[in-house]
Amino acid sequence: MSVLIFKVILIVIIFLISLGLAAYATYGERKVAAFLQDRIGPDRAGPFGLLQPIADGVKMFLKEEIIPTVSDKFLFILGPSLFMVTALMTSAVIPWGTPMEFGGVTYHLQVADINIGILYVLGVVSLGVYGIMLGGWSSNNKYALLGAIRASSQMISYELAMGMSVIAVLLISDGSLSLNAIVEGQKGLNWNVFYQPLAALIFIITAFAECNRTPFDLPESESELIGGYHTEYSSMKLGLYLFAEYINMFISSAIISSLFFGGYNFPGLEYLQTVLPTNLVSLISFGAFFTKILFFIFFFMWVRWTIPRFRYDQLMRLGWQVLMPLAIINVLITGAVVTFFGN
Amino acid sequence: MSSPVDYTAIFIQFIVAMGFVVTTMVVSHNAGPKRKTSDKLEVFECGIDSEGNARMPFSIRYFLTAILFVMFDVEVIFMYPWAVNFKALGAAGFYEMLLFVGTLLLGFIYIWKKGALKWE
């Protein structure tokens, strides 16, 4: 029973971190953009503009809610809700740090250590496509529909290469889909990225495409499609779409870190475990994991303000004719190496 | 390895997520002003009246992409159990997978040559 209470506390903490981080990622995005373009960025609301995300949130809540008369009202509301729920669900299988201990009972810093781990992530992420498709279709607006079709077509195309790149990681790890086991297998600096650099690169690129981030933000390319699939949305329904995108970015960064960059592992963790109390080490490992996540979020922003958007045919060619074959070849080569030169 | 308590936790997370979304929707529905006019409730179009229904036929390529995705995604899913049991299956498992991926690649080259992946 106490395990369940711990899980509930953990769920709430991770939920709050997701929301807080997503809110401040919008601020970070604007500050990074300003830095890269030699501007100052938001600096009016509070010291250094730190209250800007809160001001934006309040503004979103106080805007008028518009639902076009020709739209399908139920699906129109369901779209952003589904998108947000799936974004908040993915974090369940991520291991956040080494186990904690209270009164002789060990608690894993992971909401659910299920043995289908990474499959759960891929499954929930692909449900997110429904959120976009429902929103775009129900709007009954040509721009929204085009944006939604583009988005779903792009997301399903890149999912294939993503799934393939994960298989290469499974081949070199000890044969478990559980993210906890995958992270445990990367102790010290024994990170998967050094054994599977190509898989890591493919996974990062596909993660950008799944999050609809530049250079893959064609679903909402404003010069052709106004706002893409959320053209008709206003008030907090638009807020949920935008917010969920930042949560997806956070979760993607967490999954990239756990699959390829050692998760909460860092050189010297074993040594610290022998000299420091368990719970302190747990917090330190959580800090290490979080540093990696923040780096990848910064990386997402860095790319956004550096690389221009692809054309749609280029995007599809990259997904199907470059990343797919590369991922398949990578799986075959990894399989051959492990079979004939393993151990 | 997984116990029911793990899936209970996922269910709790689902409830928390749903709770947040529903609360947000209800609050934003009630907080904003409500001064709706017929012009406001029209769908957006760049300064002119919207013409006809938006749900028109669209490019067949999107549909083709979706069909190809379903096929290849199933293949990828088949590879997961193989990858998990990879070390236990040994060399025999690797050859069998070569056969499977070879067939998959043949199909892939076929759709490539047929131009199903062309977007120009």
CSV table of C-alpha atoms in Angstrom, one decimal:
chain,number,residue,atom,x,y,z
A,1,MET,CA,0.0,0.0,0.0
A,2,SER,CA,2.8,2.4,0.9
A,3,VAL,CA,4.2,1.8,-2.6
A,4,LEU,CA,1.0,3.0,-4.1
A,5,ILE,CA,1.1,6.2,-1.9
A,6,PHE,CA,4.7,6.8,-3.0
A,7,LYS,CA,3.6,6.4,-6.7
A,8,VAL,CA,0.8,8.9,-6.3
A,9,ILE,CA,3.2,11.4,-4.8
A,10,LEU,CA,5.7,10.7,-7.6
A,11,ILE,CA,2.9,11.1,-10.2
A,12,VAL,CA,1.9,14.5,-8.8
A,13,ILE,CA,5.5,15.7,-8.6
A,14,ILE,CA,6.3,14.6,-12.2
A,15,PHE,CA,3.0,16.2,-13.3
A,16,LEU,CA,3.9,19.5,-11.7
A,17,ILE,CA,7.5,19.3,-13.1
A,18,SER,CA,6.1,18.6,-16.6
A,19,LEU,CA,3.8,21.6,-16.4
A,20,GLY,CA,6.3,23.9,-14.8
A,21,LEU,CA,9.1,23.0,-17.2
A,22,ALA,CA,6.7,23.3,-20.2
A,23,ALA,CA,5.7,26.7,-19.1
A,24,TYR,CA,9.3,27.9,-18.6
A,25,ALA,CA,10.3,26.2,-21.8
A,26,THR,CA,8.2,28.8,-23.6
A,27,TYR,CA,10.1,31.5,-21.8
A,28,GLY,CA,13.4,29.7,-22.5
A,29,GLU,CA,12.5,29.4,-26.2
A,30,ARG,CA,11.9,33.1,-26.5
A,31,LYS,CA,15.1,33.9,-24.5
A,32,VAL,CA,17.2,31.5,-26.6
A,33,ALA,CA,15.7,32.9,-29.8
A,34,ALA,CA,16.5,36.4,-28.6
A,35,PHE,CA,20.0,35.4,-27.7
A,36,LEU,CA,20.6,33.7,-31.1
A,37,GLN,CA,19.2,36.8,-32.9
A,38,ASP,CA,21.1,39.3,-30.8
A,39,ARG,CA,17.9,40.6,-29.1
A,40,ILE,CA,16.9,40.8,-25.4
A,41,GLY,CA,13.7,38.8,-25.4
A,42,PRO,CA,10.9,39.1,-22.8
A,43,ASP,CA,12.0,41.3,-19.9
A,44,ARG,CA,8.9,43.3,-18.8
A,45,ALA,CA,6.9,40.9,-16.6
A,46,GLY,CA,8.9,40.5,-13.3
A,47,PRO,CA,12.7,40.4,-13.0
A,48,PHE,CA,14.2,39.3,-16.4
A,49,GLY,CA,10.7,38.7,-17.6
A,50,LEU,CA,10.4,35.6,-15.4
A,51,LEU,CA,6.7,36.0,-14.9
A,52,GLN,CA,6.0,36.0,-18.6
A,53,PRO,CA,4.8,32.4,-18.8
A,54,ILE,CA,2.3,33.0,-16.0
A,55,ALA,CA,1.1,36.2,-17.7
A,56,ASP,CA,0.7,34.2,-20.9
A,57,GLY,CA,-1.2,31.5,-19.1
A,58,VAL,CA,-3.6,33.9,-17.5
A,59,LYS,CA,-4.2,35.6,-20.8
A,60,MET,CA,-5.0,32.3,-22.5
A,61,PHE,CA,-7.6,31.6,-19.8
A,62,LEU,CA,-9.3,35.0,-20.2
A,63,LYS,CA,-9.6,34.9,-23.9
A,64,GLU,CA,-13.0,34.3,-25.6
A,65,GLU,CA,-13.7,30.7,-26.6
A,66,ILE,CA,-14.6,30.4,-30.2
A,67,ILE,CA,-16.1,27.3,-31.7
A,68,PRO,CA,-17.0,27.8,-35.4
A,69,THR,CA,-20.6,27.0,-36.2
A,70,VAL,CA,-19.7,24.7,-39.0
A,71,SER,CA,-17.3,22.6,-36.9
A,72,ASP,CA,-18.1,19.3,-35.1
A,73,LYS,CA,-18.3,20.6,-31.6
A,74,PHE,CA,-17.6,17.4,-29.7
A,75,LEU,CA,-14.6,16.4,-31.7
A,76,PHE,CA,-13.4,20.0,-31.7
A,77,ILE,CA,-13.2,19.8,-27.9
A,78,LEU,CA,-11.9,16.3,-27.9
A,79,GLY,CA,-8.9,17.1,-30.1
A,80,PRO,CA,-6.8,19.2,-27.8
A,81,SER,CA,-7.9,17.2,-24.7
A,82,LEU,CA,-6.6,14.0,-26.2
A,83,PHE,CA,-3.4,15.6,-27.4
A,84,MET,CA,-2.7,16.9,-23.8
A,85,VAL,CA,-3.7,13.7,-22.1
A,86,THR,CA,-1.3,11.6,-24.3
A,87,ALA,CA,1.5,14.2,-23.7
A,88,LEU,CA,1.0,13.8,-19.9
A,89,MET,CA,0.8,10.0,-20.0
A,90,THR,CA,4.2,9.2,-21.6
A,91,SER,CA,6.2,10.2,-18.6
A,92,ALA,CA,4.9,7.1,-16.7
A,93,VAL,CA,7.7,4.7,-17.8
A,94,ILE,CA,10.7,7.0,-17.5
A,95,PRO,CA,13.1,6.1,-14.7
A,96,TRP,CA,14.0,9.4,-13.0
A,97,GLY,CA,16.8,8.3,-10.7
A,98,THR,CA,18.3,5.6,-8.6
A,99,PRO,CA,15.9,4.0,-6.0
A,100,MET,CA,15.0,5.8,-2.8
A,101,GLU,CA,14.7,4.2,0.6
A,102,PHE,CA,12.3,5.0,3.4
A,103,GLY,CA,12.1,2.8,6.5
A,104,GLY,CA,13.9,-0.1,4.9
A,105,VAL,CA,11.5,-0.2,1.9
A,106,THR,CA,13.0,0.5,-1.6
A,107,TYR,CA,11.0,2.8,-3.8
A,108,HIS,CA,11.8,3.1,-7.5
A,109,LEU,CA,11.8,6.6,-8.9
A,110,GLN,CA,9.6,5.4,-11.8
A,111,VAL,CA,5.8,5.6,-12.0
A,112,ALA,CA,5.5,2.2,-13.7
A,113,ASP,CA,8.3,-0.2,-14.3
A,114,ILE,CA,6.4,-2.3,-16.9
A,115,ASN,CA,8.2,-4.8,-19.1
A,116,ILE,CA,6.8,-3.2,-22.3
A,117,GLY,CA,8.4,0.2,-21.4
A,118,ILE,CA,9.5,1.6,-24.7
A,119,LEU,CA,6.5,0.0,-26.6
A,120,TYR,CA,4.2,1.9,-24.2
A,121,VAL,CA,6.0,5.2,-25.1
A,122,LEU,CA,5.7,4.5,-28.9
A,123,GLY,CA,2.0,3.5,-28.4
A,124,VAL,CA,1.0,6.5,-26.5
A,125,VAL,CA,2.9,8.9,-28.7
A,126,SER,CA,1.1,7.5,-31.8
A,127,LEU,CA,-2.2,8.2,-30.1
A,128,GLY,CA,-1.2,11.9,-30.1
A,129,VAL,CA,-1.7,11.8,-33.9
A,130,TYR,CA,-5.5,11.4,-33.2
A,131,GLY,CA,-5.5,14.7,-31.2
A,132,ILE,CA,-4.1,16.6,-34.2
A,133,MET,CA,-6.2,14.8,-36.8
A,134,LEU,CA,-9.5,15.3,-34.8
A,135,GLY,CA,-8.7,18.9,-34.2
A,136,GLY,CA,-7.9,19.6,-37.8
A,137,TRP,CA,-10.8,17.7,-39.3
A,138,SER,CA,-13.4,18.9,-36.9
A,139,SER,CA,-12.5,22.6,-37.5
A,140,ASN,CA,-14.0,22.3,-41.0
A,141,ASN,CA,-11.4,24.8,-42.2
A,142,LYS,CA,-9.2,24.1,-45.2
A,143,TYR,CA,-6.0,25.2,-43.6
A,144,ALA,CA,-6.7,23.2,-40.5
A,145,LEU,CA,-7.5,20.1,-42.5
A,146,LEU,CA,-4.4,20.4,-44.6
A,147,GLY,CA,-2.2,21.0,-41.5
A,148,ALA,CA,-3.7,18.0,-39.8
A,149,ILE,CA,-3.2,15.7,-42.8
A,150,ARG,CA,0.4,16.9,-43.2
A,151,ALA,CA,1.0,16.4,-39.5
A,152,SER,CA,-0.4,12.9,-39.3
A,153,SER,CA,1.4,11.8,-42.6
A,154,GLN,CA,4.7,13.2,-41.2
A,155,MET,CA,4.3,11.6,-37.8
A,156,ILE,CA,3.4,8.1,-39.0
A,157,SER,CA,6.3,8.2,-41.6
A,158,TYR,CA,8.9,9.1,-39.0
A,159,GLU,CA,7.5,6.6,-36.5
A,160,LEU,CA,8.8,3.7,-38.6
A,161,ALA,CA,12.4,4.9,-38.5
A,162,MET,CA,12.0,5.7,-34.8
A,163,GLY,CA,10.8,2.1,-34.1
A,164,MET,CA,13.7,0.7,-36.1
A,165,SER,CA,16.4,2.7,-34.3
A,166,VAL,CA,15.1,1.5,-31.0
A,167,ILE,CA,15.4,-2.1,-32.1
A,168,ALA,CA,19.2,-1.6,-32.6
A,169,VAL,CA,19.4,-0.4,-29.0
A,170,LEU,CA,17.5,-3.5,-27.8
A,171,LEU,CA,20.0,-5.8,-29.7
A,172,ILE,CA,23.0,-4.5,-27.7
A,173,SER,CA,21.2,-4.2,-24.4
A,174,ASP,CA,20.3,-7.3,-22.3
A,175,GLY,CA,17.0,-7.9,-24.1
A,176,SER,CA,14.4,-6.0,-22.2
A,177,LEU,CA,11.9,-3.4,-23.3
A,178,SER,CA,11.8,-1.8,-19.8
A,179,LEU,CA,13.4,1.6,-19.8
A,180,ASN,CA,14.7,0.9,-16.3
A,181,ALA,CA,16.7,-2.1,-17.6
A,182,ILE,CA,18.0,-0.1,-20.5
A,183,VAL,CA,19.2,2.7,-18.3
A,184,GLU,CA,20.7,0.2,-15.8
A,185,GLY,CA,22.8,-1.3,-18.6
A,186,GLN,CA,24.5,2.0,-19.3
A,187,LYS,CA,26.4,2.5,-16.1
A,188,GLY,CA,29.2,5.0,-15.8
A,189,LEU,CA,30.0,6.2,-19.3
A,190,ASN,CA,28.9,3.0,-20.9
A,191,TRP,CA,26.3,4.9,-22.9
A,192,ASN,CA,24.4,3.5,-25.9
A,193,VAL,CA,25.3,6.5,-28.0
A,194,PHE,CA,28.9,5.3,-28.2
A,195,TYR,CA,27.8,1.9,-29.5
A,196,GLN,CA,24.9,3.1,-31.6
A,197,PRO,CA,25.7,6.6,-32.8
A,198,LEU,CA,23.6,6.1,-36.0
A,199,ALA,CA,20.6,4.9,-34.1
A,200,ALA,CA,21.0,7.8,-31.7
A,201,LEU,CA,21.1,10.3,-34.6
A,202,ILE,CA,18.1,8.7,-36.3
A,203,PHE,CA,16.1,8.7,-33.0
A,204,ILE,CA,16.9,12.3,-32.4
A,205,ILE,CA,15.9,13.4,-35.9
A,206,THR,CA,12.6,11.4,-35.7
A,207,ALA,CA,11.9,12.8,-32.3
A,208,PHE,CA,12.1,16.3,-33.8
A,209,ALA,CA,9.6,15.2,-36.5
A,210,GLU,CA,7.3,13.6,-33.9
A,211,CYS,CA,7.2,16.8,-31.9
A,212,ASN,CA,6.6,18.9,-35.1
A,213,ARG,CA,9.6,21.0,-34.3
A,214,THR,CA,11.6,22.9,-36.8
A,215,PRO,CA,12.9,21.8,-39.3
A,216,PHE,CA,9.8,19.5,-39.4
A,217,ASP,CA,7.2,22.1,-38.4
A,218,LEU,CA,5.3,21.9,-41.8
A,219,PRO,CA,2.0,21.2,-40.1
A,220,GLU,CA,1.9,24.8,-38.9
A,221,SER,CA,4.0,26.5,-41.5
A,222,GLU,CA,2.4,29.9,-41.0
A,223,SER,CA,3.3,31.3,-44.4
A,224,GLU,CA,1.1,28.7,-46.2
A,225,LEU,CA,-1.3,27.3,-43.6
A,226,ILE,CA,-2.0,30.2,-41.2
A,227,GLY,CA,-1.7,28.2,-38.0
A,228,GLY,CA,-2.0,24.7,-39.4
A,229,TYR,CA,-4.3,22.3,-37.5
A,230,HIS,CA,-5.0,24.7,-34.7
A,231,THR,CA,-6.0,27.7,-36.9
A,232,GLU,CA,-9.6,27.7,-35.5
A,233,TYR,CA,-8.6,27.2,-31.9
A,234,SER,CA,-8.6,30.0,-29.3
A,235,SER,CA,-8.5,30.4,-25.6
A,236,MET,CA,-7.1,27.6,-23.5
A,237,LYS,CA,-7.9,25.0,-26.2
A,238,LEU,CA,-5.1,26.6,-28.3
A,239,GLY,CA,-3.1,26.8,-25.1
A,240,LEU,CA,-3.4,23.0,-24.6
A,241,TYR,CA,-2.1,22.4,-28.1
A,242,LEU,CA,0.9,24.7,-27.6
A,243,PHE,CA,1.5,23.5,-24.1
A,244,ALA,CA,1.4,19.8,-25.0
A,245,GLU,CA,4.0,20.5,-27.7
A,246,TYR,CA,6.4,21.7,-25.0
A,247,ILE,CA,5.6,18.7,-22.8
A,248,ASN,CA,6.3,16.4,-25.7
A,249,MET,CA,9.6,18.1,-26.2
A,250,PHE,CA,10.4,17.5,-22.5
A,251,ILE,CA,9.4,13.9,-22.7
A,252,SER,CA,11.3,13.4,-25.9
A,253,SER,CA,14.4,14.8,-24.3
A,254,ALA,CA,13.9,12.5,-21.4
A,255,ILE,CA,13.6,9.4,-23.6
A,256,ILE,CA,16.6,10.4,-25.8
A,257,SER,CA,18.6,10.7,-22.6
A,258,SER,CA,17.5,7.4,-21.2
A,259,LEU,CA,17.9,5.4,-24.4
A,260,PHE,CA,21.2,6.8,-25.6
A,261,PHE,CA,22.8,9.0,-23.0
A,262,GLY,CA,22.8,6.9,-19.9
A,263,GLY,CA,19.6,8.3,-18.3
A,264,TYR,CA,20.5,9.1,-14.6
A,265,ASN,CA,23.9,7.4,-14.9
A,266,PHE,CA,27.1,9.4,-14.8
A,267,PRO,CA,30.8,8.5,-14.1
A,268,GLY,CA,31.3,8.1,-10.4
A,269,LEU,CA,27.7,7.2,-9.5
A,270,GLU,CA,28.8,3.8,-8.1
A,271,TYR,CA,31.4,5.5,-5.9
A,272,LEU,CA,28.9,8.0,-4.6
A,273,GLN,CA,26.5,5.1,-3.7
A,274,THR,CA,29.1,3.7,-1.4
A,275,VAL,CA,29.9,6.9,0.5
A,276,LEU,CA,26.7,9.0,0.5
A,277,PRO,CA,23.2,8.1,1.9
A,278,THR,CA,20.9,6.4,-0.6
A,279,ASN,CA,18.3,9.2,-0.8
A,280,LEU,CA,20.9,11.9,-1.5
A,281,VAL,CA,22.5,9.8,-4.3
A,282,SER,CA,19.0,9.4,-5.7
A,283,LEU,CA,18.5,13.1,-5.8
A,284,ILE,CA,22.0,13.7,-7.3
A,285,SER,CA,21.2,11.1,-10.1
A,286,PHE,CA,17.9,12.8,-10.7
A,287,GLY,CA,19.8,16.1,-11.0
A,288,ALA,CA,22.2,14.5,-13.5
A,289,PHE,CA,19.2,13.2,-15.6
A,290,PHE,CA,17.6,16.6,-15.5
A,291,THR,CA,20.8,18.3,-16.7
A,292,LYS,CA,20.8,16.0,-19.7
A,293,ILE,CA,17.1,16.7,-20.3
A,294,LEU,CA,17.6,20.5,-20.1
A,295,PHE,CA,20.5,20.2,-22.5
A,296,PHE,CA,18.3,18.4,-25.1
A,297,ILE,CA,15.5,20.9,-24.7
A,298,PHE,CA,18.1,23.6,-25.4
A,299,PHE,CA,19.2,21.6,-28.4
A,300,PHE,CA,15.7,21.5,-29.7
A,301,MET,CA,15.5,25.3,-29.5
A,302,TRP,CA,19.0,25.8,-30.9
A,303,VAL,CA,18.1,23.7,-34.0
A,304,ARG,CA,14.8,25.6,-34.3
A,305,TRP,CA,16.5,29.0,-34.6
A,306,THR,CA,19.3,27.7,-36.8
A,307,ILE,CA,17.9,25.5,-39.5
A,308,PRO,CA,15.1,26.5,-42.0
A,309,ARG,CA,12.0,24.4,-42.6
A,310,PHE,CA,12.0,21.5,-45.1
A,311,ARG,CA,9.8,21.4,-48.2
A,312,TYR,CA,7.2,18.6,-47.9
A,313,ASP,CA,8.8,16.4,-50.6
A,314,GLN,CA,12.2,16.8,-48.9
A,315,LEU,CA,10.6,15.8,-45.6
A,316,MET,CA,9.0,12.7,-47.0
A,317,ARG,CA,12.2,11.7,-48.9
A,318,LEU,CA,14.3,12.1,-45.7
A,319,GLY,CA,11.9,10.0,-43.7
A,320,TRP,CA,11.2,7.1,-46.2
A,321,GLN,CA,14.2,7.0,-48.5
A,322,VAL,CA,17.1,8.0,-46.1
A,323,LEU,CA,16.2,7.3,-42.5
A,324,MET,CA,14.2,4.1,-43.1
A,325,PRO,CA,16.9,2.3,-45.1
A,326,LEU,CA,19.6,3.6,-42.8
A,327,ALA,CA,17.7,2.3,-39.7
A,328,ILE,CA,17.1,-1.1,-41.3
A,329,ILE,CA,20.8,-1.4,-42.3
A,330,ASN,CA,21.8,-0.3,-38.9
A,331,VAL,CA,19.7,-3.1,-37.3
A,332,LEU,CA,21.2,-5.7,-39.7
A,333,ILE,CA,24.8,-4.6,-39.1
A,334,THR,CA,24.2,-4.5,-35.3
A,335,GLY,CA,22.6,-7.9,-35.4
A,336,ALA,CA,25.5,-9.4,-37.4
A,337,VAL,CA,28.2,-7.9,-35.1
A,338,VAL,CA,26.4,-9.1,-32.0
A,339,THR,CA,25.9,-12.6,-33.4
A,340,PHE,CA,29.4,-13.2,-34.7
A,341,PHE,CA,31.6,-11.0,-32.6
A,342,GLY,CA,29.5,-10.6,-29.4
A,343,ASN,CA,31.0,-11.6,-26.1
B,1,MET,CA,8.3,-8.6,-13.9
B,2,SER,CA,5.5,-6.1,-14.1
B,3,SER,CA,2.9,-6.3,-11.4
B,4,PRO,CA,-0.7,-5.1,-11.4
B,5,VAL,CA,0.4,-2.2,-9.1
B,6,ASP,CA,2.5,-0.8,-12.0
B,7,TYR,CA,-0.6,-0.6,-14.3
B,8,THR,CA,-2.6,0.9,-11.4
B,9,ALA,CA,0.0,3.7,-11.3
B,10,ILE,CA,-0.5,4.3,-15.0
B,11,PHE,CA,-4.3,4.4,-14.4
B,12,ILE,CA,-3.7,7.0,-11.7
B,13,GLN,CA,-1.6,9.1,-14.0
B,14,PHE,CA,-4.4,8.9,-16.6
B,15,ILE,CA,-6.8,10.2,-14.0
B,16,VAL,CA,-4.5,13.1,-13.0
B,17,ALA,CA,-4.0,14.0,-16.7
B,18,MET,CA,-7.8,13.8,-17.4
B,19,GLY,CA,-8.5,15.9,-14.3
B,20,PHE,CA,-6.1,18.6,-15.4
B,21,VAL,CA,-7.5,18.7,-18.9
B,22,VAL,CA,-11.1,18.8,-17.8
B,23,THR,CA,-10.5,21.5,-15.2
B,24,THR,CA,-8.6,23.6,-17.7
B,25,MET,CA,-11.5,23.2,-20.2
B,26,VAL,CA,-14.2,24.1,-17.7
B,27,VAL,CA,-12.3,27.1,-16.3
B,28,SER,CA,-11.4,28.5,-19.6
B,29,HIS,CA,-15.0,28.0,-20.8
B,30,ASN,CA,-16.3,30.1,-17.9
B,31,ALA,CA,-13.5,32.6,-17.5
B,32,GLY,CA,-13.5,34.2,-21.0
B,33,PRO,CA,-15.9,36.8,-22.3
B,34,LYS,CA,-18.8,35.6,-24.3
B,35,ARG,CA,-19.7,38.2,-27.0
B,36,LYS,CA,-20.3,36.0,-30.0
B,37,THR,CA,-21.4,37.3,-33.3
B,38,SER,CA,-22.1,35.4,-36.5
B,39,ASP,CA,-19.0,36.8,-38.1
B,40,LYS,CA,-16.8,35.6,-35.3
B,41,LEU,CA,-18.2,32.1,-35.5
B,42,GLU,CA,-17.3,31.7,-39.2
B,43,VAL,CA,-14.2,29.6,-40.1
B,44,PHE,CA,-11.1,31.6,-40.8
B,45,GLU,CA,-10.2,32.6,-44.4
B,46,CYS,CA,-7.8,35.3,-45.5
B,47,GLY,CA,-10.2,38.3,-45.7
B,48,ILE,CA,-12.7,36.7,-48.0
B,49,ASP,CA,-15.8,34.5,-47.4
B,50,SER,CA,-15.0,30.8,-47.0
B,51,GLU,CA,-16.0,28.8,-50.1
B,52,GLY,CA,-17.8,25.5,-49.6
B,53,ASN,CA,-17.0,22.6,-47.3
B,54,ALA,CA,-13.4,22.0,-46.2
B,55,ARG,CA,-13.7,18.3,-46.3
B,56,MET,CA,-12.8,17.9,-49.9
B,57,PRO,CA,-10.8,15.2,-51.7
B,58,PHE,CA,-7.1,15.5,-51.0
B,59,SER,CA,-3.9,14.1,-52.6
B,60,ILE,CA,-3.8,10.3,-52.9
B,61,ARG,CA,-0.2,10.4,-51.7
B,62,TYR,CA,-1.3,11.0,-48.1
B,63,PHE,CA,-3.6,7.9,-48.3
B,64,LEU,CA,-0.8,5.9,-49.8
B,65,THR,CA,1.6,6.9,-47.1
B,66,ALA,CA,-0.9,5.8,-44.5
B,67,ILE,CA,-1.4,2.4,-46.1
B,68,LEU,CA,2.4,1.9,-46.4
B,69,PHE,CA,2.8,2.9,-42.8
B,70,VAL,CA,0.3,0.3,-41.6
B,71,MET,CA,2.2,-2.4,-43.5
B,72,PHE,CA,5.7,-1.4,-42.3
B,73,ASP,CA,4.7,-0.6,-38.8
B,74,VAL,CA,3.4,-4.2,-38.4
B,75,GLU,CA,6.8,-5.4,-39.7
B,76,VAL,CA,8.6,-3.3,-37.1
B,77,ILE,CA,6.4,-4.6,-34.3
B,78,PHE,CA,7.2,-8.2,-35.4
B,79,MET,CA,10.9,-7.3,-34.9
B,80,TYR,CA,10.5,-6.3,-31.3
B,81,PRO,CA,10.0,-9.8,-29.9
B,82,TRP,CA,12.9,-10.9,-32.0
B,83,ALA,CA,15.1,-8.1,-30.6
B,84,VAL,CA,14.1,-8.9,-27.0
B,85,ASN,CA,15.0,-12.6,-27.4
B,86,PHE,CA,17.9,-11.9,-29.8
B,87,LYS,CA,20.7,-13.4,-27.6
B,88,ALA,CA,18.8,-16.5,-26.7
B,89,LEU,CA,18.0,-17.2,-30.4
B,90,GLY,CA,21.6,-17.1,-31.4
B,91,ALA,CA,22.8,-17.3,-35.0
B,92,ALA,CA,19.7,-19.2,-36.2
B,93,GLY,CA,17.5,-16.3,-35.1
B,94,PHE,CA,19.7,-13.9,-37.0
B,95,TYR,CA,19.5,-15.8,-40.3
B,96,GLU,CA,15.7,-16.1,-39.9
B,97,MET,CA,15.5,-12.4,-39.3
B,98,LEU,CA,17.7,-11.8,-42.4
B,99,LEU,CA,15.1,-13.7,-44.4
B,100,PHE,CA,12.3,-11.6,-42.9
B,101,VAL,CA,14.0,-8.3,-43.4
B,102,GLY,CA,15.1,-9.4,-46.9
B,103,THR,CA,11.4,-9.9,-47.9
B,104,LEU,CA,10.6,-6.6,-46.3
B,105,LEU,CA,13.4,-4.8,-48.2
B,106,LEU,CA,12.2,-6.4,-51.5
B,107,GLY,CA,8.7,-4.8,-50.9
B,108,PHE,CA,10.4,-1.6,-49.9
B,109,ILE,CA,12.5,-1.5,-53.1
B,110,TYR,CA,9.3,-2.3,-55.1
B,111,ILE,CA,7.3,0.6,-53.7
B,112,TRP,CA,10.3,2.8,-54.2
B,113,LYS,CA,10.7,1.9,-57.9
B,114,LYS,CA,7.0,2.2,-58.4
B,115,GLY,CA,7.3,5.8,-57.3
B,116,ALA,CA,5.0,5.5,-54.3
B,117,LEU,CA,7.4,7.5,-52.2
B,118,LYS,CA,7.8,10.3,-54.8
B,119,TRP,CA,6.3,13.7,-53.8
B,120,GLU,CA,7.3,16.1,-56.6
